[in-house]
Short mmCIF file of C-alpha atoms in Angstrom, two decimals:
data_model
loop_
_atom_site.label_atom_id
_atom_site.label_comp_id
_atom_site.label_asym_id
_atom_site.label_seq_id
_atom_site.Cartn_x
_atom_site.Cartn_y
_atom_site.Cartn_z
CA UNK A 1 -5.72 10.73 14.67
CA UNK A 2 -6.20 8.08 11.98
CA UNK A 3 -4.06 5.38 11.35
CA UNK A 4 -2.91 3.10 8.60
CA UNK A 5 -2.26 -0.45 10.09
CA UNK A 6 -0.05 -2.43 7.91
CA UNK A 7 0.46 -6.18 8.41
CA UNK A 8 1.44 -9.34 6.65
CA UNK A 9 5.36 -8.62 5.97
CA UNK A 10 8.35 -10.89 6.54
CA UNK A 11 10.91 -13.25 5.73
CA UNK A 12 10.78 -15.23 2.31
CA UNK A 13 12.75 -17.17 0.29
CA UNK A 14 12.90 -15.99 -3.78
CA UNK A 15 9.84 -17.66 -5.47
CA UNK A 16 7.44 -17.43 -2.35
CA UNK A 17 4.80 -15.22 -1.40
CA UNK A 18 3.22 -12.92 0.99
CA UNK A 19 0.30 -10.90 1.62
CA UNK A 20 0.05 -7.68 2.95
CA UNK A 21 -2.82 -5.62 4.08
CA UNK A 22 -3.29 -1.84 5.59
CA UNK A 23 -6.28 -0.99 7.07
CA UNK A 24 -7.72 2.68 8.45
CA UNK A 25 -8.37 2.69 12.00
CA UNK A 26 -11.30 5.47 11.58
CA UNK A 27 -13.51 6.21 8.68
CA UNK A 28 -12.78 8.47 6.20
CA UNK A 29 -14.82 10.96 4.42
CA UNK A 30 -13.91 10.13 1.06
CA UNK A 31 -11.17 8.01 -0.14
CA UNK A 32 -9.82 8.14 -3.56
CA UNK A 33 -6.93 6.16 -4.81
CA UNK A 34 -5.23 4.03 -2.53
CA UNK A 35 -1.47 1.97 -2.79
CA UNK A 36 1.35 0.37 -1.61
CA UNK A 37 5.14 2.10 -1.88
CA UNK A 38 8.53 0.65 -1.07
CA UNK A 39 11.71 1.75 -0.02
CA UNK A 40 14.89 -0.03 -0.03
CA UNK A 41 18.12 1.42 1.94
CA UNK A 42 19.97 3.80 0.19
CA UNK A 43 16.71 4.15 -2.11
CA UNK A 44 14.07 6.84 -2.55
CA UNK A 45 10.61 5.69 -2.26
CA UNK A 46 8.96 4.19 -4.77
CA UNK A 47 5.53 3.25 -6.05
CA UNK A 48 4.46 -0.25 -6.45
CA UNK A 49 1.00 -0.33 -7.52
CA UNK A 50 -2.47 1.66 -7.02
CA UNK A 51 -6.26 1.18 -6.89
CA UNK A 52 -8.14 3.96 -7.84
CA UNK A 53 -11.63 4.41 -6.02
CA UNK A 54 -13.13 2.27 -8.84
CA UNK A 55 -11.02 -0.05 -8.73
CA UNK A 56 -8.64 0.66 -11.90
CA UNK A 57 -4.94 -0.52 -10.82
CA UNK A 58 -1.54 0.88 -11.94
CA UNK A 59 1.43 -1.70 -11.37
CA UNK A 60 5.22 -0.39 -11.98
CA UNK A 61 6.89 -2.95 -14.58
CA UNK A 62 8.90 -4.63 -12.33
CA UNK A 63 5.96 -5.95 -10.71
CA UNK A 64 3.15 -6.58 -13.48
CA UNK A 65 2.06 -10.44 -13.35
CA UNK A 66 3.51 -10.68 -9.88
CA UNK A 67 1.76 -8.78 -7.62
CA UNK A 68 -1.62 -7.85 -7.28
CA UNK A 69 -3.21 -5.29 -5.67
CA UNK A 70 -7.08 -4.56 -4.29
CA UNK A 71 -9.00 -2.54 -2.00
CA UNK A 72 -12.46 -3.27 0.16
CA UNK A 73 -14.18 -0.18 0.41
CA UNK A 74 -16.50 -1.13 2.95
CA UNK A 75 -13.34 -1.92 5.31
CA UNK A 76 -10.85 0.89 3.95
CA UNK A 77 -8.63 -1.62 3.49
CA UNK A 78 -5.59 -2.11 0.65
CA UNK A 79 -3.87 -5.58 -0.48
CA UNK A 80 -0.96 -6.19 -1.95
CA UNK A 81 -0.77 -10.14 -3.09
CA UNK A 82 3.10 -10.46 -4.15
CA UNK A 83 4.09 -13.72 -6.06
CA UNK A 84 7.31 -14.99 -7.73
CA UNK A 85 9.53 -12.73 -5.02
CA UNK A 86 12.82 -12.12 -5.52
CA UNK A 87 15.23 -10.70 -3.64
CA UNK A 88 15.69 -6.94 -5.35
CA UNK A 89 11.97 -6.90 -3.88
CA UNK A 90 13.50 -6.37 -0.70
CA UNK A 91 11.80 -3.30 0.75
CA UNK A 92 10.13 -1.61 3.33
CA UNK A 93 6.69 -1.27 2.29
CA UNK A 94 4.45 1.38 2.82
CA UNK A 95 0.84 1.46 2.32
CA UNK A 96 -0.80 5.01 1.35
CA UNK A 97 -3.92 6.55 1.33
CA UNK A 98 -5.15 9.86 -0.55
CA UNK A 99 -8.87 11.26 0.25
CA UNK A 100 -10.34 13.52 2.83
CA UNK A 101 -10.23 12.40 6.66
CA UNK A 102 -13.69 14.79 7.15
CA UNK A 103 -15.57 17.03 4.40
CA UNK A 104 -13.87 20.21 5.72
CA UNK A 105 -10.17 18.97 5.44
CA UNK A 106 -8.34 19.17 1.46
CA UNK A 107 -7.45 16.10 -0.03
CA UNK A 108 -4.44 14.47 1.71
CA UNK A 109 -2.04 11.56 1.50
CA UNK A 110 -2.18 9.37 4.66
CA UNK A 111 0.96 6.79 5.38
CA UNK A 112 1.17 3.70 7.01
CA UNK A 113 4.14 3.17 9.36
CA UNK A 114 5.90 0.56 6.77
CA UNK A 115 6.18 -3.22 7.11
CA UNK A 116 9.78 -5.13 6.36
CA UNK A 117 9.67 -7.41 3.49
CA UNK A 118 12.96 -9.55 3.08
CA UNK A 119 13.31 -12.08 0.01
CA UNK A 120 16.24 -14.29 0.26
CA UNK A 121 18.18 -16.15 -2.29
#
């Protein structure tokens, strides 16, 4: 069964940064868009940011000019550069993957297992 590996989370203080990745542990078929969610206790998931296959990026507001996101195709890997933390970035992130594991299987969304991020003040 494939896996998302997610590294690069931690403990900052507000105004650092951090780097995560996610990478598959198998190949996939096809993979289409591909992007990094949070959840904070108490909190539903939310979206962060997303690369599409070409490389087009969505960022939520609360985000834009601080984090960056990218994708290397040829490793089916996601990024997620995050400058200027602060602490209601606070999170357990999650890094996501939609496309098709084989050409017989429907397009699917794949999920890492989640990596801590704590900003403090």
């Amino acid at each position: 069964q494939v896996q998302l590996v997610e590294s690069g989370g931690g403990l900052v203080q507000s105004g650092g940064s951090l780097t995560l990745s996610c990478a598959a542990s198998e190949n996939f078929f096809r993979i289409n868009a591909m992007g990094w969610y949070r959840q904070a206790p108490g909190n539903q998931r939310e979206l962060v940011a997303v690369v599409s296959r070409d490389g087009s990026t969505i960022d939520v507001d609360s985000v834009k000019g601080r984090f960056t996101i990218s994708r290397d195709n040829a490793k089916n890997a996601v990024y997620l550069q995050m400058n200027s933390l602060k602490p209601e970035d606070t999170a357990a992130y999650y890094c996501n993957v939609n496309g098709r594991r084989f050409s017989w299987n429907p397009v699917s969304d794949y999920w890492g297992q989640g990596t801590q991020v704590t900003v403090s003040s």
